[in-house]
PDB file of C-alpha atoms and ligand atoms in Angstrom:
ATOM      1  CA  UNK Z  28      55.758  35.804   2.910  1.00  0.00           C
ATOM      2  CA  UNK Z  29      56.065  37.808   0.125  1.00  0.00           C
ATOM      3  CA  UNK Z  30      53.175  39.377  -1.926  1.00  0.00           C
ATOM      4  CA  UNK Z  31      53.603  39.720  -5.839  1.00  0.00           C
ATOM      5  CA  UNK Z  32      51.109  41.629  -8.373  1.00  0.00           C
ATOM      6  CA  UNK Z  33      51.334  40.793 -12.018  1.00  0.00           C
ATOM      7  CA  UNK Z  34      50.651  43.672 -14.677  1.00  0.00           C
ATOM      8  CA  UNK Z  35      50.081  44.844 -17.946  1.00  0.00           C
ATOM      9  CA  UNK Z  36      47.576  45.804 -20.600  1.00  0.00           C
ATOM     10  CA  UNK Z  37      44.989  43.498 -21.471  1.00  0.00           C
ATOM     11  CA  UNK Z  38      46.440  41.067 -23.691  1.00  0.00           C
ATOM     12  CA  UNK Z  39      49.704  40.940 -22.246  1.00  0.00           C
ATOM     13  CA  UNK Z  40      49.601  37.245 -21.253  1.00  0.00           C
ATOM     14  CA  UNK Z  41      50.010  37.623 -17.439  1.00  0.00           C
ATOM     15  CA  UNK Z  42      47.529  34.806 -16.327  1.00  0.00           C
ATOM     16  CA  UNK Z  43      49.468  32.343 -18.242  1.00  0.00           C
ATOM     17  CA  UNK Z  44      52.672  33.490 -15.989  1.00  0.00           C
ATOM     18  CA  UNK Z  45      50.731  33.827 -13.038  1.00  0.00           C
ATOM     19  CA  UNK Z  46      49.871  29.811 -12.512  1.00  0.00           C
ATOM     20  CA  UNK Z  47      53.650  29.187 -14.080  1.00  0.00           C
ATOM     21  CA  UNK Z  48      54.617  31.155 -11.265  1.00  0.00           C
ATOM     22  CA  UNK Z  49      52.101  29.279  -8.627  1.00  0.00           C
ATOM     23  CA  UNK Z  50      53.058  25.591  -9.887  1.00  0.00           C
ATOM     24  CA  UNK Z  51      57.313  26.484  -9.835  1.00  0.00           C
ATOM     25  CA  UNK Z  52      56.803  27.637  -6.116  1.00  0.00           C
ATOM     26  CA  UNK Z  53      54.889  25.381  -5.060  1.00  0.00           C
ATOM     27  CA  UNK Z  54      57.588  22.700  -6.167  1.00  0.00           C
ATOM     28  CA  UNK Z  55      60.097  24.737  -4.018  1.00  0.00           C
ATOM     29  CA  UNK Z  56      57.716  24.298  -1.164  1.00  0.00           C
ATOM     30  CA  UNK Z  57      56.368  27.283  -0.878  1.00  0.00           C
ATOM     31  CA  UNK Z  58      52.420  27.624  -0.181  1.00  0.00           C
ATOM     32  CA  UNK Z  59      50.868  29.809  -2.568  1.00  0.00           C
ATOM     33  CA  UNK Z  60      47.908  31.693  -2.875  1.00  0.00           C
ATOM     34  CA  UNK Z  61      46.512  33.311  -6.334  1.00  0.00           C
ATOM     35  CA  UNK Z  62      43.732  35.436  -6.491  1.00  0.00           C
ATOM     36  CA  UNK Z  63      42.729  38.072  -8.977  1.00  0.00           C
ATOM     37  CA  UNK Z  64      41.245  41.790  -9.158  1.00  0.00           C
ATOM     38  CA  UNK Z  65      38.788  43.437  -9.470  1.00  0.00           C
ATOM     39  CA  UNK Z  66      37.477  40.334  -7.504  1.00  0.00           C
ATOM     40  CA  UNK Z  67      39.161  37.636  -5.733  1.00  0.00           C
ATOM     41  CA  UNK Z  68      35.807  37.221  -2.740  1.00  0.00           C
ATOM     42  CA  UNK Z  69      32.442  36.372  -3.500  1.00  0.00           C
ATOM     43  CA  UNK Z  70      31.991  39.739  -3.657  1.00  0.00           C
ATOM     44  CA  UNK Z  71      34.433  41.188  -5.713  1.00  0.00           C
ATOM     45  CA  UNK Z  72      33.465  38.772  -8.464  1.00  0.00           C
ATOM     46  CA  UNK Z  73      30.012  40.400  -8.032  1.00  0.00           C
ATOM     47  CA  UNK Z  74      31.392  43.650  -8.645  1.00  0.00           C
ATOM     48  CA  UNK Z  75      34.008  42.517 -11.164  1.00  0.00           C
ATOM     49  CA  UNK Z  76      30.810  41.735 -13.357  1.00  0.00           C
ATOM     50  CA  UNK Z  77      29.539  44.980 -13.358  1.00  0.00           C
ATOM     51  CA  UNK Z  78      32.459  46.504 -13.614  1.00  0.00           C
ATOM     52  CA  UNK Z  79      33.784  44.536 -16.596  1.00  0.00           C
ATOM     53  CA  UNK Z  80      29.816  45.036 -18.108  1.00  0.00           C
ATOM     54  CA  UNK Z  81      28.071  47.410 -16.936  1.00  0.00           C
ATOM     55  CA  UNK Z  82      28.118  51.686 -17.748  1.00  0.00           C
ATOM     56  CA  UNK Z  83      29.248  53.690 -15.320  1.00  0.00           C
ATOM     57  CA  UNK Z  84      31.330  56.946 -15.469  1.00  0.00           C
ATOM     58  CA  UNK Z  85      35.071  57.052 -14.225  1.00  0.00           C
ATOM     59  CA  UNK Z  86      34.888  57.464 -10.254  1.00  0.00           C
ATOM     60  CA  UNK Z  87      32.461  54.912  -9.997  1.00  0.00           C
ATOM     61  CA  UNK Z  88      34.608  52.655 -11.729  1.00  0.00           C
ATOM     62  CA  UNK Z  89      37.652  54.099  -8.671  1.00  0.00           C
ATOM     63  CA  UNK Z  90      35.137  53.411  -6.124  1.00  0.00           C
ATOM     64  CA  UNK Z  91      33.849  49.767  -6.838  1.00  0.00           C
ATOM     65  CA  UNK Z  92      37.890  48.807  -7.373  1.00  0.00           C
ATOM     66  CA  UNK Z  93      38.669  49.737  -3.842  1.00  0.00           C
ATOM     67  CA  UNK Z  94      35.237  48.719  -2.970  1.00  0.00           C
ATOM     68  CA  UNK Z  95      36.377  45.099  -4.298  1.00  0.00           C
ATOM     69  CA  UNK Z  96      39.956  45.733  -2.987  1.00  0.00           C
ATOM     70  CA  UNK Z  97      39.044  46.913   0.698  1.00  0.00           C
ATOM     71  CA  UNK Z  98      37.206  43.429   0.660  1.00  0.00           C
ATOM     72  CA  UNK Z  99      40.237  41.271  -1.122  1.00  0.00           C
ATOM     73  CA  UNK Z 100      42.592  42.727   1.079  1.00  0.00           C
ATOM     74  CA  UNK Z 101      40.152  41.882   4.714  1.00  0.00           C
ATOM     75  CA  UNK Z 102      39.110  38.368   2.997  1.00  0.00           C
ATOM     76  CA  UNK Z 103      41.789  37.117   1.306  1.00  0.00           C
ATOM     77  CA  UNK Z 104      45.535  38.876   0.699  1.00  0.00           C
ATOM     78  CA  UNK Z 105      45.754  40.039   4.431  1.00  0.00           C
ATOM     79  CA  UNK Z 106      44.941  37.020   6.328  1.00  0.00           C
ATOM     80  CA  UNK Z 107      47.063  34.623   3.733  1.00  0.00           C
ATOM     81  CA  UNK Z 108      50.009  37.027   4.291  1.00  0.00           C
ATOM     82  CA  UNK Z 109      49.309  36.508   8.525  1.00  0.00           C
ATOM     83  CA  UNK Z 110      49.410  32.313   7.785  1.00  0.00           C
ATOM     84  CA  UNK Z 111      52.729  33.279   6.207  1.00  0.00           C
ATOM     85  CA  UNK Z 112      51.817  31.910   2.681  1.00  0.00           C
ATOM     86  CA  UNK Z 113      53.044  33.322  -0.376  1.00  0.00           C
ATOM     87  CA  UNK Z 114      50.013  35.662  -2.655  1.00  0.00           C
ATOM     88  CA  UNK Z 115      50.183  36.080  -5.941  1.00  0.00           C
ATOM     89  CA  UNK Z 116      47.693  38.565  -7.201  1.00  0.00           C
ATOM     90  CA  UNK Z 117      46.343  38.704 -11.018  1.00  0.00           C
ATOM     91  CA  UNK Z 118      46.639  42.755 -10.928  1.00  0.00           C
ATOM     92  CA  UNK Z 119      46.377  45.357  -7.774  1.00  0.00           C
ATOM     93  CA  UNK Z 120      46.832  49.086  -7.635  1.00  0.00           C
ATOM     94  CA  UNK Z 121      48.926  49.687 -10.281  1.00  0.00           C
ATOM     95  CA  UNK Z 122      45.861  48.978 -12.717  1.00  0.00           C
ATOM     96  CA  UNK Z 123      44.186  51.578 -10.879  1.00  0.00           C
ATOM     97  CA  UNK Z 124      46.988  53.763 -11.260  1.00  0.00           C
ATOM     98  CA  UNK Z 125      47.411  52.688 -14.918  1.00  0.00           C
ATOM     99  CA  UNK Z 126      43.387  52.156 -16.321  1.00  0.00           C
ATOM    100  CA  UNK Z 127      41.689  54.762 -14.210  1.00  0.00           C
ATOM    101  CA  UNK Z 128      44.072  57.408 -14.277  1.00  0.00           C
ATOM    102  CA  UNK Z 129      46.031  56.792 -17.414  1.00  0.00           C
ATOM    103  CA  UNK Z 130      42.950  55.366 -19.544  1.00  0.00           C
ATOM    104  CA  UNK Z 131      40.300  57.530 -17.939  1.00  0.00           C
ATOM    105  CA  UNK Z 132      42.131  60.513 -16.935  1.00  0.00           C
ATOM    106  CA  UNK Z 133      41.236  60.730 -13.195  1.00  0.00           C
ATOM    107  CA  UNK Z 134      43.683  62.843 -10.853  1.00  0.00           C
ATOM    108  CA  UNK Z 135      45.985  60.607  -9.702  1.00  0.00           C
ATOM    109  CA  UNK Z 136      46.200  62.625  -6.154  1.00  0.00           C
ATOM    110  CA  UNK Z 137      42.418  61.477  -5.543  1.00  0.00           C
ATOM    111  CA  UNK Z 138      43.541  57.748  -6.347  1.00  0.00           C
ATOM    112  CA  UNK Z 139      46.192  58.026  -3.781  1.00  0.00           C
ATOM    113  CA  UNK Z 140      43.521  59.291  -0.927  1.00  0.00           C
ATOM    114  CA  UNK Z 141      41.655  55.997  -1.748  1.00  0.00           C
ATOM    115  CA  UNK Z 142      45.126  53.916  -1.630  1.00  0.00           C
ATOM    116  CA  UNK Z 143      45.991  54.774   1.753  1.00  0.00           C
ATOM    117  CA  UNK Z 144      42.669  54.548   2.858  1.00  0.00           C
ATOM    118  CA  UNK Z 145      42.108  51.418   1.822  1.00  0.00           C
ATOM    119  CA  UNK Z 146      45.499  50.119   2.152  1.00  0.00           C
ATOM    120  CA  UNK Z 147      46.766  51.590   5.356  1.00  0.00           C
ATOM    121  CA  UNK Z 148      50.527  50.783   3.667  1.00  0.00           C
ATOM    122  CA  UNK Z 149      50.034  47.420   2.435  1.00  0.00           C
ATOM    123  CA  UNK Z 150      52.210  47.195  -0.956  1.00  0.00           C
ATOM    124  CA  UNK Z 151      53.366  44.386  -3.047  1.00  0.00           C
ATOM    125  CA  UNK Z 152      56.939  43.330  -2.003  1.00  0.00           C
ATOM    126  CA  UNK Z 153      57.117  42.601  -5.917  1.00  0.00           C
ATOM    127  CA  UNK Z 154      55.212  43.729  -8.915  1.00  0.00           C
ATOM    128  CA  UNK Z 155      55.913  42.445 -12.074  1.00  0.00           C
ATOM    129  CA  UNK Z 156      54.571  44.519 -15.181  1.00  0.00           C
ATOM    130  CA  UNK Z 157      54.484  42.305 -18.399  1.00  0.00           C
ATOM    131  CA  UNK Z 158      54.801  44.782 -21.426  1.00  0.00           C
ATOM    132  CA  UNK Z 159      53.601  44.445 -24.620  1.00  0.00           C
ATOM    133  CA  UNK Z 160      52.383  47.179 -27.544  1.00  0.00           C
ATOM    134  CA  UNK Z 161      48.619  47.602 -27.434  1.00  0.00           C
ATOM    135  CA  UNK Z 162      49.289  46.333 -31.261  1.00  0.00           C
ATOM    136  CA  UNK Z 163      50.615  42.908 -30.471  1.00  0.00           C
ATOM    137  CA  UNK Z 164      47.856  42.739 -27.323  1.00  0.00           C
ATOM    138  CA  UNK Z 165      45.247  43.264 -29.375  1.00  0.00           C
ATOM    139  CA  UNK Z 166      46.280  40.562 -31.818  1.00  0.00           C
ATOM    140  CA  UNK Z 167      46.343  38.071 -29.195  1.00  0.00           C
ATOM    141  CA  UNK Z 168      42.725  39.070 -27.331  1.00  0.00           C
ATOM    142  CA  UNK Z 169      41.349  38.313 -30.853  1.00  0.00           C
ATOM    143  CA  UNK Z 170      41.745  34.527 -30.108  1.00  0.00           C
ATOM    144  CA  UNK Z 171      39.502  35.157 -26.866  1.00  0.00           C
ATOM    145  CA  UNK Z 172      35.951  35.904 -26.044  1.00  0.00           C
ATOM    146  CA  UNK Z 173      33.517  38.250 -26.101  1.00  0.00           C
ATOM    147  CA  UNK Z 174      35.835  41.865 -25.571  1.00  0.00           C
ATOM    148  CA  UNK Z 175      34.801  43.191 -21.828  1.00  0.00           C
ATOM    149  CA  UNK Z 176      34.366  47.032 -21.253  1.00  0.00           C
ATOM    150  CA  UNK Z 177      38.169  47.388 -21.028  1.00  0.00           C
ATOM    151  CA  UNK Z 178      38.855  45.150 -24.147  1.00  0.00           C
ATOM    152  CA  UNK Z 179      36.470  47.558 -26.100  1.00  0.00           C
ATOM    153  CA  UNK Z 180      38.726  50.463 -25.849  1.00  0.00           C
ATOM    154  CA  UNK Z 181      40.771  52.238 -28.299  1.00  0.00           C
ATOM    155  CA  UNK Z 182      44.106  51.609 -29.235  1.00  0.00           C
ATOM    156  CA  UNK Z 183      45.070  55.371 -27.697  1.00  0.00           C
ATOM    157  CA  UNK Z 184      43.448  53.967 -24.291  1.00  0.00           C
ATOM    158  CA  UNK Z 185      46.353  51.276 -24.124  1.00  0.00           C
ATOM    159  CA  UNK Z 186      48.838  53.340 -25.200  1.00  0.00           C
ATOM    160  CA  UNK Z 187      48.162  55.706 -22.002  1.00  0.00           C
ATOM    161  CA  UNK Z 188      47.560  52.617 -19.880  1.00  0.00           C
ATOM    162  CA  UNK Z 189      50.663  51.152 -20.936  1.00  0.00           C
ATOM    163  CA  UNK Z 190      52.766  54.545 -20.670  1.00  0.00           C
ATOM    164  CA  UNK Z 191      51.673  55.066 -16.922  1.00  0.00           C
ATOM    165  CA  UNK Z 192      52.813  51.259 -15.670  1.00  0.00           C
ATOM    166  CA  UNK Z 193      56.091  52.373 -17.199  1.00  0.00           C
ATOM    167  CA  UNK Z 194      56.717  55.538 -15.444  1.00  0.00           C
ATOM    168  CA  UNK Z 195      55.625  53.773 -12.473  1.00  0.00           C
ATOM    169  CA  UNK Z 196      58.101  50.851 -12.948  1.00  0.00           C
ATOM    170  CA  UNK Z 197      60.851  53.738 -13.826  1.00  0.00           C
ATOM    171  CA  UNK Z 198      59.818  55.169 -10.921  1.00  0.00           C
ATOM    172  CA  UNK Z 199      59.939  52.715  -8.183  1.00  0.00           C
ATOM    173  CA  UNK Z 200      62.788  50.210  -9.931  1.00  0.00           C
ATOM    174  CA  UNK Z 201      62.768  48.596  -6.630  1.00  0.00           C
ATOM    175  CA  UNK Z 202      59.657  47.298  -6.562  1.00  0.00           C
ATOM    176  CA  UNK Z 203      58.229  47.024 -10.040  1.00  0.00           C
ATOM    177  CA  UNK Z 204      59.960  44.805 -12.711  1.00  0.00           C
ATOM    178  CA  UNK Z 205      58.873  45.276 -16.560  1.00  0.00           C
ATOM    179  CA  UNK Z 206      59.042  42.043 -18.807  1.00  0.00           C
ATOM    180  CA  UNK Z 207      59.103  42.703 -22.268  1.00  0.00           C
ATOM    181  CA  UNK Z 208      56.166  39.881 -23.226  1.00  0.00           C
ATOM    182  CA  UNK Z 209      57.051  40.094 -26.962  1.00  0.00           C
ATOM    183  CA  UNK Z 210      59.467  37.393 -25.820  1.00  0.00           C
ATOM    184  CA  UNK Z 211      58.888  33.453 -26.180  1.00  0.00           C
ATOM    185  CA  UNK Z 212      57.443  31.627 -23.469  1.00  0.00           C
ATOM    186  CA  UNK Z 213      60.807  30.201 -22.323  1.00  0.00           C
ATOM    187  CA  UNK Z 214      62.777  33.172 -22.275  1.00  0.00           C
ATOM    188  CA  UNK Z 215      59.858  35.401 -20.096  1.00  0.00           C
ATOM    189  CA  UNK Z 216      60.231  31.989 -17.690  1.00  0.00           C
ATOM    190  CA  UNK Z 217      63.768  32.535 -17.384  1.00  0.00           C
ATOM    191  CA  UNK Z 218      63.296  36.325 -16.606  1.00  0.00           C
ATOM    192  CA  UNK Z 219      60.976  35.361 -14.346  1.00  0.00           C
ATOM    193  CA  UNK Z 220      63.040  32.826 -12.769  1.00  0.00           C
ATOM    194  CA  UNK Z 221      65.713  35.177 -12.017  1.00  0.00           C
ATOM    195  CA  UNK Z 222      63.487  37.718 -10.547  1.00  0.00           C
ATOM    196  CA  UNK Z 223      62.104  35.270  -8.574  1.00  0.00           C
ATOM    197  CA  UNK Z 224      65.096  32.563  -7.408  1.00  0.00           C
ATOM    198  CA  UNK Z 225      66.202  35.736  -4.550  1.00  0.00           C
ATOM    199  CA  UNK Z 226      62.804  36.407  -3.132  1.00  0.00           C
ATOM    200  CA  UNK Z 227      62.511  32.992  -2.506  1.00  0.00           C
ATOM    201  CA  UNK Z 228      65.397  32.176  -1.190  1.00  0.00           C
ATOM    202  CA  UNK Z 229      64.999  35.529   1.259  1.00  0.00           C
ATOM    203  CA  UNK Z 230      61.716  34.091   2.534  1.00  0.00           C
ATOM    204  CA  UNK Z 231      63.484  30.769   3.180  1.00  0.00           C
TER     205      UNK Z 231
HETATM  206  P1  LIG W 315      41.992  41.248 -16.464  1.00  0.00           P
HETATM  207  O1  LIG W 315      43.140  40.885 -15.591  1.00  0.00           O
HETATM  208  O2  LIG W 315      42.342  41.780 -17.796  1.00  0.00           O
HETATM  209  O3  LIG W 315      41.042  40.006 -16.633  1.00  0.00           O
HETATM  210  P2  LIG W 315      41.054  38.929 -17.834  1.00  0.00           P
HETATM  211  O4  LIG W 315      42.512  38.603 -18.085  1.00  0.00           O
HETATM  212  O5  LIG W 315      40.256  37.806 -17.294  1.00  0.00           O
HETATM  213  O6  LIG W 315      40.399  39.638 -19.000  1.00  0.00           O
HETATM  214  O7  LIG W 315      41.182  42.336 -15.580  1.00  0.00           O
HETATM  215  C1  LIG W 315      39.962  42.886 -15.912  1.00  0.00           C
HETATM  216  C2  LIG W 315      40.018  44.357 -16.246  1.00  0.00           C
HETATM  217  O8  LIG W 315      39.960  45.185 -15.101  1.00  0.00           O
HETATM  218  C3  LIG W 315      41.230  44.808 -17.041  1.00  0.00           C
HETATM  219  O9  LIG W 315      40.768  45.271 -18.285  1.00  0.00           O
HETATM  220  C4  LIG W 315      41.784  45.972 -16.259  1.00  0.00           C
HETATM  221  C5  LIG W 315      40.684  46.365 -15.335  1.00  0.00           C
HETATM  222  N1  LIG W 315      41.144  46.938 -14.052  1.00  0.00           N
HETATM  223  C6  LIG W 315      41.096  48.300 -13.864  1.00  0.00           C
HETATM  224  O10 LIG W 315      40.706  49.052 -14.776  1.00  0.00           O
HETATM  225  N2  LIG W 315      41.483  48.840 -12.658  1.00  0.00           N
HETATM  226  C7  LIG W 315      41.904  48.058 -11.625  1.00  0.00           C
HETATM  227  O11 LIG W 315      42.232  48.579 -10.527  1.00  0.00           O
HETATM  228  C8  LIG W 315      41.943  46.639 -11.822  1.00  0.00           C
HETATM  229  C9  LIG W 315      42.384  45.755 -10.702  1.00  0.00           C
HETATM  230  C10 LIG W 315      41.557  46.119 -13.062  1.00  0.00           C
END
């Protein structure tokens, strides 16, 4: 079954979409599993700590992603994909792609080494990127709690984050689908729904 990653700068409302996505599928019978990274296994949500809290310097940060993906993708995304059950995954590569190299500036040559490595040619079948302006993001992570490591970060750190999900989407149109989340609630759902309505109906 099919394998979707959901995207975007911090701020950019994806969890919300993520269990309106899990409950609408699930009422079309399909069995759904949503997990999240950096963590997703007992532990990635160890690492996810210190990598949300604690300093480190930029390949660290690389290392204890895959670290915490290698282990997601063993535990939990692999074997749900084997029971044929649909995964829905609160972020995967692309923030690699997009907060390590775009935010912290590391080579992204050296971040593909780790993705085949780690992935052996796993993708998504469907990533959607919600995209907001680190202005408007900001705004609504003001609501939240305490900001994270990420959340800390300049505006210019978004801006580069933000720029490198949309090459990538521009890139690989096939795979990667950008949702402008400025939009209400209903109108994102109805994007969504479109998206969505042929991959399910391919995995019937
Ligand atoms: P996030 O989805 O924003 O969690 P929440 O919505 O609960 O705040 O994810 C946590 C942070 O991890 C986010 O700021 C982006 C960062 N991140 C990376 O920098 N690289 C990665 O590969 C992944 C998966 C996440």
């Amino acid at each position: 079954m099919p394998f979707i990653s959901f995207e975007g700068i911090d701020g950019a409302g994806k969890s919300s979409h993520i269990n309106w996505m899990a409950d609408w599928l699930r009422e079309q019978g399909c069995v759904v599993v949503t997990t999240r990274e950096p963590g997703g296994t007992p532990l990635g949500e160890r690492l996810r700590e210190l990598l949300l809290h604690q300093a480190m310097v930029a390949d660290t940060e690389l290392l204890l992603m895959f670290a915490a993906r290698a282990e997601h993708l063993a535990q939990v995304i692999r074997p749900a994909l084997s029971r044929d059950e649909w995964v829905l995954s609160d972020r995967f590569t692309d923030a690699s792609y997009a907060y390590q190299c775009g935010g912290r500036g590391i080579e992204p040559a050296r971040l593909s080494i780790l993705e085949q490595w780690v992935q052996q040619g796993l993708q998504p079948d469907l990533t959607l990127v919600f995209d907001v302006t680190p202005t408007l993001a900001r705004e609504r992570l003001r609501a939240g709690d305490a900001p994270d490591r990420f959340e800390q970060e300049q505006q210019a750190f978004f801006e580069r984050v933000r720029a490198v999900y949309l090459t990538r989407a521009d890139a690989e149109p096939q795979r990667m689908r950008v949702v402008d989340s400025s939009q209400s609630l209903a109108v994102i759902r109805e994007q969504l729904r479109r998206i969505v309505q042929p991959v399910v109906d391919k995995a019937k």
